[in-house]
Amino acid sequence: MAAVLRKVCGGAACRSSGRTEDSLSYFENVKHVPPTNVAFFLCLSCSQQRNLSTGYGLISRPRPLPLLLVTVGGYLGYDHYRNRGQQEDGGPPSLATPTQVALYRSFPTRLLSRVWGRLNRVVLPTWLRKPVFSLYIWTFGVNMQEAAVEDLHHYRNLGEFFRRRLKPAVRPLCASSCLTSPADGRILHFGRVKNSEVEQVKGVTYSLESFLGPHLRQGNGLSPSSFRDLLLSSPDSDLFHVVIYLAPGDYHCFHSPTDWKVELRRHFPGSLMSVNPGVAHWVKELFCLNERVALTGQWQHGFFSLTAVGATNVGSIRVYFDQELKTNASHYSKGSYHDRNYVAIDDQALKASSEGGVVSVDGGGVTLQKGEVVGEFNLGSTIVLLFEAPKDFSFNLQPGQRIRVGEGLGSL
């Protein structure tokens, strides 16, 4: 009987312990126990001894990353539903605490974004392209009739599909507006900048200086009382802003909203948290924490800037006329930024790629024309415009409205 049980349970494992031999002797002396039950209990005993001796089996080795994701995700989910009642009652937005923001930032979103970028470059078999892209089109409501190439088999990978170009006629420029939309998306917020604080969504603000970084020059020759005053070239002007959110199904290139000259590119490495409107309502200074590329310069009314803000799975931000820009690097110093001054730069140092067309460099910066394509995101993100204009400038917008490239933002 003992020999049979050893064969059933694995003799090598059973012989490794003297306790197993004691179990065999015990079950052989108990006549009323059926042989099948003896085999079951003996195998269980062997299995438990293997788990204790090797550390595998019933109690597996803990995995730090899944444990972190489950713990942090569970906590954030619980906190969201705990505060949902307050938001539904029309109360002030419930902002994340510093601890909650730190927990969110501990997610490996930069690593995930780099992995996603690699997946985007994987060439799909021709037979798989239409099912994959059709699922994406259905999920995010993509209008392929506007695409320059409607044949889904043309796009070799997800990256090419995300960055698809549009037919020239589908995005006409508004001639009556001095400022047009740089991207397809949804208007999150717009208005005047007050007290050097900018609203990312209604009721949630961020510091203008934290967002743009230290200003390099004083434009109006007056004694400034705030960072906002540093940017203004005339006391008769005011500072305005508009925030446009690009959803995953939107067109992913961004264009020049007006005729202007780019003098400086400032790259802020940082986190890649989601910029979904729900998160923007919850995390204060979200746009200051995330990786972003700020293009600043001058237009006909003074200071002008266009900032492309990165997000989860949107670590790659391209500016076509600046081939040196590299975003979502594996290592970066917290709070750091990298400048590239386009003023008095050698004409040969800036090379526009075939996607971006031709740029003009005259020693005073990079000249961009209204409607000209400037760069692109991978997937979706946010564009923030900050600009100086006469005080009678007015927006022709509504919060939450859909907008497309070339449509008017405001007028004088």
PDB file of N, CA, C and O in Angstrom, residues 175-211:
ATOM      1  N   ALA A 175     -11.074  83.508 -41.652  1.00  0.00           N
ATOM      2  CA  ALA A 175     -10.384  84.732 -42.043  1.00  0.00           C
ATOM      3  C   ALA A 175     -10.767  85.919 -41.165  1.00  0.00           C
ATOM      4  O   ALA A 175     -10.000  86.880 -41.036  1.00  0.00           O
ATOM      5  N   SER A 176     -11.931  85.871 -40.533  1.00  0.00           N
ATOM      6  CA  SER A 176     -12.405  87.020 -39.754  1.00  0.00           C
ATOM      7  C   SER A 176     -11.869  87.035 -38.330  1.00  0.00           C
ATOM      8  O   SER A 176     -12.074  88.011 -37.609  1.00  0.00           O
ATOM      9  N   SER A 177     -11.189  85.987 -37.914  1.00  0.00           N
ATOM     10  CA  SER A 177     -10.670  85.904 -36.552  1.00  0.00           C
ATOM     11  C   SER A 177      -9.153  86.045 -36.572  1.00  0.00           C
ATOM     12  O   SER A 177      -8.467  85.432 -37.393  1.00  0.00           O
ATOM     13  N   CYS A 178      -8.621  86.848 -35.649  1.00  0.00           N
ATOM     14  CA  CYS A 178      -7.172  87.025 -35.569  1.00  0.00           C
ATOM     15  C   CYS A 178      -6.496  85.828 -34.915  1.00  0.00           C
ATOM     16  O   CYS A 178      -5.276  85.690 -34.999  1.00  0.00           O
ATOM     17  N   LEU A 179      -7.280  84.957 -34.297  1.00  0.00           N
ATOM     18  CA  LEU A 179      -6.731  83.803 -33.579  1.00  0.00           C
ATOM     19  C   LEU A 179      -7.627  82.597 -33.849  1.00  0.00           C
ATOM     20  O   LEU A 179      -8.845  82.664 -33.658  1.00  0.00           O
ATOM     21  N   THR A 180      -7.028  81.504 -34.321  1.00  0.00           N
ATOM     22  CA  THR A 180      -7.798  80.303 -34.642  1.00  0.00           C
ATOM     23  C   THR A 180      -7.341  79.133 -33.791  1.00  0.00           C
ATOM     24  O   THR A 180      -6.263  79.158 -33.182  1.00  0.00           O
ATOM     25  N   SER A 181      -8.139  78.086 -33.770  1.00  0.00           N
ATOM     26  CA  SER A 181      -7.829  76.922 -32.952  1.00  0.00           C
ATOM     27  C   SER A 181      -6.604  76.194 -33.497  1.00  0.00           C
ATOM     28  O   SER A 181      -6.532  75.914 -34.697  1.00  0.00           O
ATOM     29  N   PRO A 182      -5.647  75.844 -32.638  1.00  0.00           N
ATOM     30  CA  PRO A 182      -4.464  75.114 -33.098  1.00  0.00           C
ATOM     31  C   PRO A 182      -4.684  73.618 -33.224  1.00  0.00           C
ATOM     32  O   PRO A 182      -3.826  72.911 -33.761  1.00  0.00           O
ATOM     33  N   ALA A 183      -5.815  73.113 -32.721  1.00  0.00           N
ATOM     34  CA  ALA A 183      -6.019  71.662 -32.697  1.00  0.00           C
ATOM     35  C   ALA A 183      -7.499  71.327 -32.677  1.00  0.00           C
ATOM     36  O   ALA A 183      -8.340  72.172 -32.338  1.00  0.00           O
ATOM     37  N   ASP A 184      -7.809  70.099 -33.044  1.00  0.00           N
ATOM     38  CA  ASP A 184      -9.151  69.571 -32.838  1.00  0.00           C
ATOM     39  C   ASP A 184      -9.285  69.173 -31.368  1.00  0.00           C
ATOM     40  O   ASP A 184      -8.360  68.576 -30.798  1.00  0.00           O
ATOM     41  N   GLY A 185     -10.417  69.453 -30.749  1.00  0.00           N
ATOM     42  CA  GLY A 185     -10.578  69.060 -29.358  1.00  0.00           C
ATOM     43  C   GLY A 185     -11.790  69.688 -28.720  1.00  0.00           C
ATOM     44  O   GLY A 185     -12.760  70.058 -29.393  1.00  0.00           O
ATOM     45  N   ARG A 186     -11.704  69.820 -27.411  1.00  0.00           N
ATOM     46  CA  ARG A 186     -12.802  70.385 -26.615  1.00  0.00           C
ATOM     47  C   ARG A 186     -12.262  71.513 -25.740  1.00  0.00           C
ATOM     48  O   ARG A 186     -11.193  71.386 -25.140  1.00  0.00           O
ATOM     49  N   ILE A 187     -12.996  72.600 -25.657  1.00  0.00           N
ATOM     50  CA  ILE A 187     -12.580  73.747 -24.862  1.00  0.00           C
ATOM     51  C   ILE A 187     -12.807  73.436 -23.371  1.00  0.00           C
ATOM     52  O   ILE A 187     -13.932  73.235 -22.931  1.00  0.00           O
ATOM     53  N   LEU A 188     -11.714  73.393 -22.615  1.00  0.00           N
ATOM     54  CA  LEU A 188     -11.835  73.166 -21.170  1.00  0.00           C
ATOM     55  C   LEU A 188     -12.053  74.476 -20.424  1.00  0.00           C
ATOM     56  O   LEU A 188     -12.874  74.542 -19.508  1.00  0.00           O
ATOM     57  N   HIS A 189     -11.287  75.505 -20.796  1.00  0.00           N
ATOM     58  CA  HIS A 189     -11.445  76.792 -20.113  1.00  0.00           C
ATOM     59  C   HIS A 189     -10.815  77.888 -20.955  1.00  0.00           C
ATOM     60  O   HIS A 189      -9.944  77.628 -21.781  1.00  0.00           O
ATOM     61  N   PHE A 190     -11.263  79.112 -20.730  1.00  0.00           N
ATOM     62  CA  PHE A 190     -10.706  80.273 -21.417  1.00  0.00           C
ATOM     63  C   PHE A 190     -11.028  81.512 -20.600  1.00  0.00           C
ATOM     64  O   PHE A 190     -11.924  81.510 -19.747  1.00  0.00           O
ATOM     65  N   GLY A 191     -10.290  82.585 -20.847  1.00  0.00           N
ATOM     66  CA  GLY A 191     -10.561  83.830 -20.143  1.00  0.00           C
ATOM     67  C   GLY A 191      -9.300  84.642 -19.916  1.00  0.00           C
ATOM     68  O   GLY A 191      -8.252  84.402 -20.513  1.00  0.00           O
ATOM     69  N   ARG A 192      -9.401  85.614 -19.026  1.00  0.00           N
ATOM     70  CA  ARG A 192      -8.270  86.472 -18.671  1.00  0.00           C
ATOM     71  C   ARG A 192      -7.457  85.813 -17.558  1.00  0.00           C
ATOM     72  O   ARG A 192      -8.005  85.077 -16.727  1.00  0.00           O
ATOM     73  N   VAL A 193      -6.174  86.106 -17.556  1.00  0.00           N
ATOM     74  CA  VAL A 193      -5.294  85.635 -16.484  1.00  0.00           C
ATOM     75  C   VAL A 193      -5.319  86.684 -15.378  1.00  0.00           C
ATOM     76  O   VAL A 193      -4.991  87.850 -15.612  1.00  0.00           O
ATOM     77  N   LYS A 194      -5.705  86.256 -14.186  1.00  0.00           N
ATOM     78  CA  LYS A 194      -5.809  87.170 -13.053  1.00  0.00           C
ATOM     79  C   LYS A 194      -4.855  86.733 -11.941  1.00  0.00           C
ATOM     80  O   LYS A 194      -4.777  85.554 -11.612  1.00  0.00           O
ATOM     81  N   ASN A 195      -4.135  87.702 -11.388  1.00  0.00           N
ATOM     82  CA  ASN A 195      -3.246  87.452 -10.246  1.00  0.00           C
ATOM     83  C   ASN A 195      -2.215  86.366 -10.536  1.00  0.00           C
ATOM     84  O   ASN A 195      -1.827  85.599  -9.649  1.00  0.00           O
ATOM     85  N   SER A 196      -1.784  86.272 -11.810  1.00  0.00           N
ATOM     86  CA  SER A 196      -0.766  85.290 -12.229  1.00  0.00           C
ATOM     87  C   SER A 196      -1.200  83.856 -11.966  1.00  0.00           C
ATOM     88  O   SER A 196      -0.367  82.964 -11.829  1.00  0.00           O
ATOM     89  N   GLU A 197      -2.521  83.634 -11.900  1.00  0.00           N
ATOM     90  CA  GLU A 197      -3.069  82.292 -11.747  1.00  0.00           C
ATOM     91  C   GLU A 197      -3.925  81.971 -12.965  1.00  0.00           C
ATOM     92  O   GLU A 197      -4.747  82.787 -13.388  1.00  0.00           O
ATOM     93  N   VAL A 198      -3.727  80.772 -13.533  1.00  0.00           N
ATOM     94  CA  VAL A 198      -4.459  80.357 -14.730  1.00  0.00           C
ATOM     95  C   VAL A 198      -5.369  79.196 -14.363  1.00  0.00           C
ATOM     96  O   VAL A 198      -4.977  78.301 -13.606  1.00  0.00           O
ATOM     97  N   GLU A 199      -6.581  79.203 -14.901  1.00  0.00           N
ATOM     98  CA  GLU A 199      -7.517  78.108 -14.629  1.00  0.00           C
ATOM     99  C   GLU A 199      -7.326  76.995 -15.655  1.00  0.00           C
ATOM    100  O   GLU A 199      -7.422  77.241 -16.864  1.00  0.00           O
ATOM    101  N   GLN A 200      -7.049  75.767 -15.149  1.00  0.00           N
ATOM    102  CA  GLN A 200      -6.970  74.621 -16.059  1.00  0.00           C
ATOM    103  C   GLN A 200      -8.363  74.082 -16.350  1.00  0.00           C
ATOM    104  O   GLN A 200      -8.652  73.615 -17.451  1.00  0.00           O
ATOM    105  N   VAL A 201      -9.244  74.135 -15.359  1.00  0.00           N
ATOM    106  CA  VAL A 201     -10.682  73.931 -15.506  1.00  0.00           C
ATOM    107  C   VAL A 201     -11.336  74.867 -14.499  1.00  0.00           C
ATOM    108  O   VAL A 201     -10.664  75.457 -13.661  1.00  0.00           O
ATOM    109  N   LYS A 202     -12.637  74.986 -14.553  1.00  0.00           N
ATOM    110  CA  LYS A 202     -13.326  75.940 -13.682  1.00  0.00           C
ATOM    111  C   LYS A 202     -13.089  75.600 -12.214  1.00  0.00           C
ATOM    112  O   LYS A 202     -13.348  74.490 -11.763  1.00  0.00           O
ATOM    113  N   GLY A 203     -12.556  76.571 -11.479  1.00  0.00           N
ATOM    114  CA  GLY A 203     -12.352  76.412 -10.046  1.00  0.00           C
ATOM    115  C   GLY A 203     -11.016  75.810  -9.653  1.00  0.00           C
ATOM    116  O   GLY A 203     -10.698  75.739  -8.472  1.00  0.00           O
ATOM    117  N   VAL A 204     -10.219  75.361 -10.627  1.00  0.00           N
ATOM    118  CA  VAL A 204      -8.921  74.739 -10.341  1.00  0.00           C
ATOM    119  C   VAL A 204      -7.850  75.511 -11.103  1.00  0.00           C
ATOM    120  O   VAL A 204      -7.895  75.588 -12.325  1.00  0.00           O
ATOM    121  N   THR A 205      -6.896  76.095 -10.384  1.00  0.00           N
ATOM    122  CA  THR A 205      -5.913  76.972 -10.994  1.00  0.00           C
ATOM    123  C   THR A 205      -4.494  76.407 -10.865  1.00  0.00           C
ATOM    124  O   THR A 205      -4.253  75.452 -10.136  1.00  0.00           O
ATOM    125  N   TYR A 206      -3.576  77.055 -11.581  1.00  0.00           N
ATOM    126  CA  TYR A 206      -2.157  76.745 -11.451  1.00  0.00           C
ATOM    127  C   TYR A 206      -1.374  78.038 -11.630  1.00  0.00           C
ATOM    128  O   TYR A 206      -1.872  79.029 -12.176  1.00  0.00           O
ATOM    129  N   SER A 207      -0.143  78.024 -11.157  1.00  0.00           N
ATOM    130  CA  SER A 207       0.708  79.206 -11.194  1.00  0.00           C
ATOM    131  C   SER A 207       1.246  79.433 -12.600  1.00  0.00           C
ATOM    132  O   SER A 207       1.789  78.526 -13.233  1.00  0.00           O
ATOM    133  N   LEU A 208       1.124  80.668 -13.079  1.00  0.00           N
ATOM    134  CA  LEU A 208       1.631  81.023 -14.402  1.00  0.00           C
ATOM    135  C   LEU A 208       3.149  80.858 -14.467  1.00  0.00           C
ATOM    136  O   LEU A 208       3.694  80.342 -15.449  1.00  0.00           O
ATOM    137  N   GLU A 209       3.847  81.257 -13.416  1.00  0.00           N
ATOM    138  CA  GLU A 209       5.302  81.146 -13.401  1.00  0.00           C
ATOM    139  C   GLU A 209       5.752  79.692 -13.350  1.00  0.00           C
ATOM    140  O   GLU A 209       6.736  79.321 -13.999  1.00  0.00           O
ATOM    141  N   SER A 210       5.047  78.852 -12.592  1.00  0.00           N
ATOM    142  CA  SER A 210       5.394  77.431 -12.552  1.00  0.00           C
ATOM    143  C   SER A 210       5.176  76.776 -13.904  1.00  0.00           C
ATOM    144  O   SER A 210       5.918  75.865 -14.292  1.00  0.00           O
ATOM    145  N   PHE A 211       4.174  77.238 -14.625  1.00  0.00           N
ATOM    146  CA  PHE A 211       3.833  76.638 -15.906  1.00  0.00           C
ATOM    147  C   PHE A 211       4.835  77.017 -16.990  1.00  0.00           C
ATOM    148  O   PHE A 211       5.293  76.164 -17.764  1.00  0.00           O
TER     149      PHE A 211
END
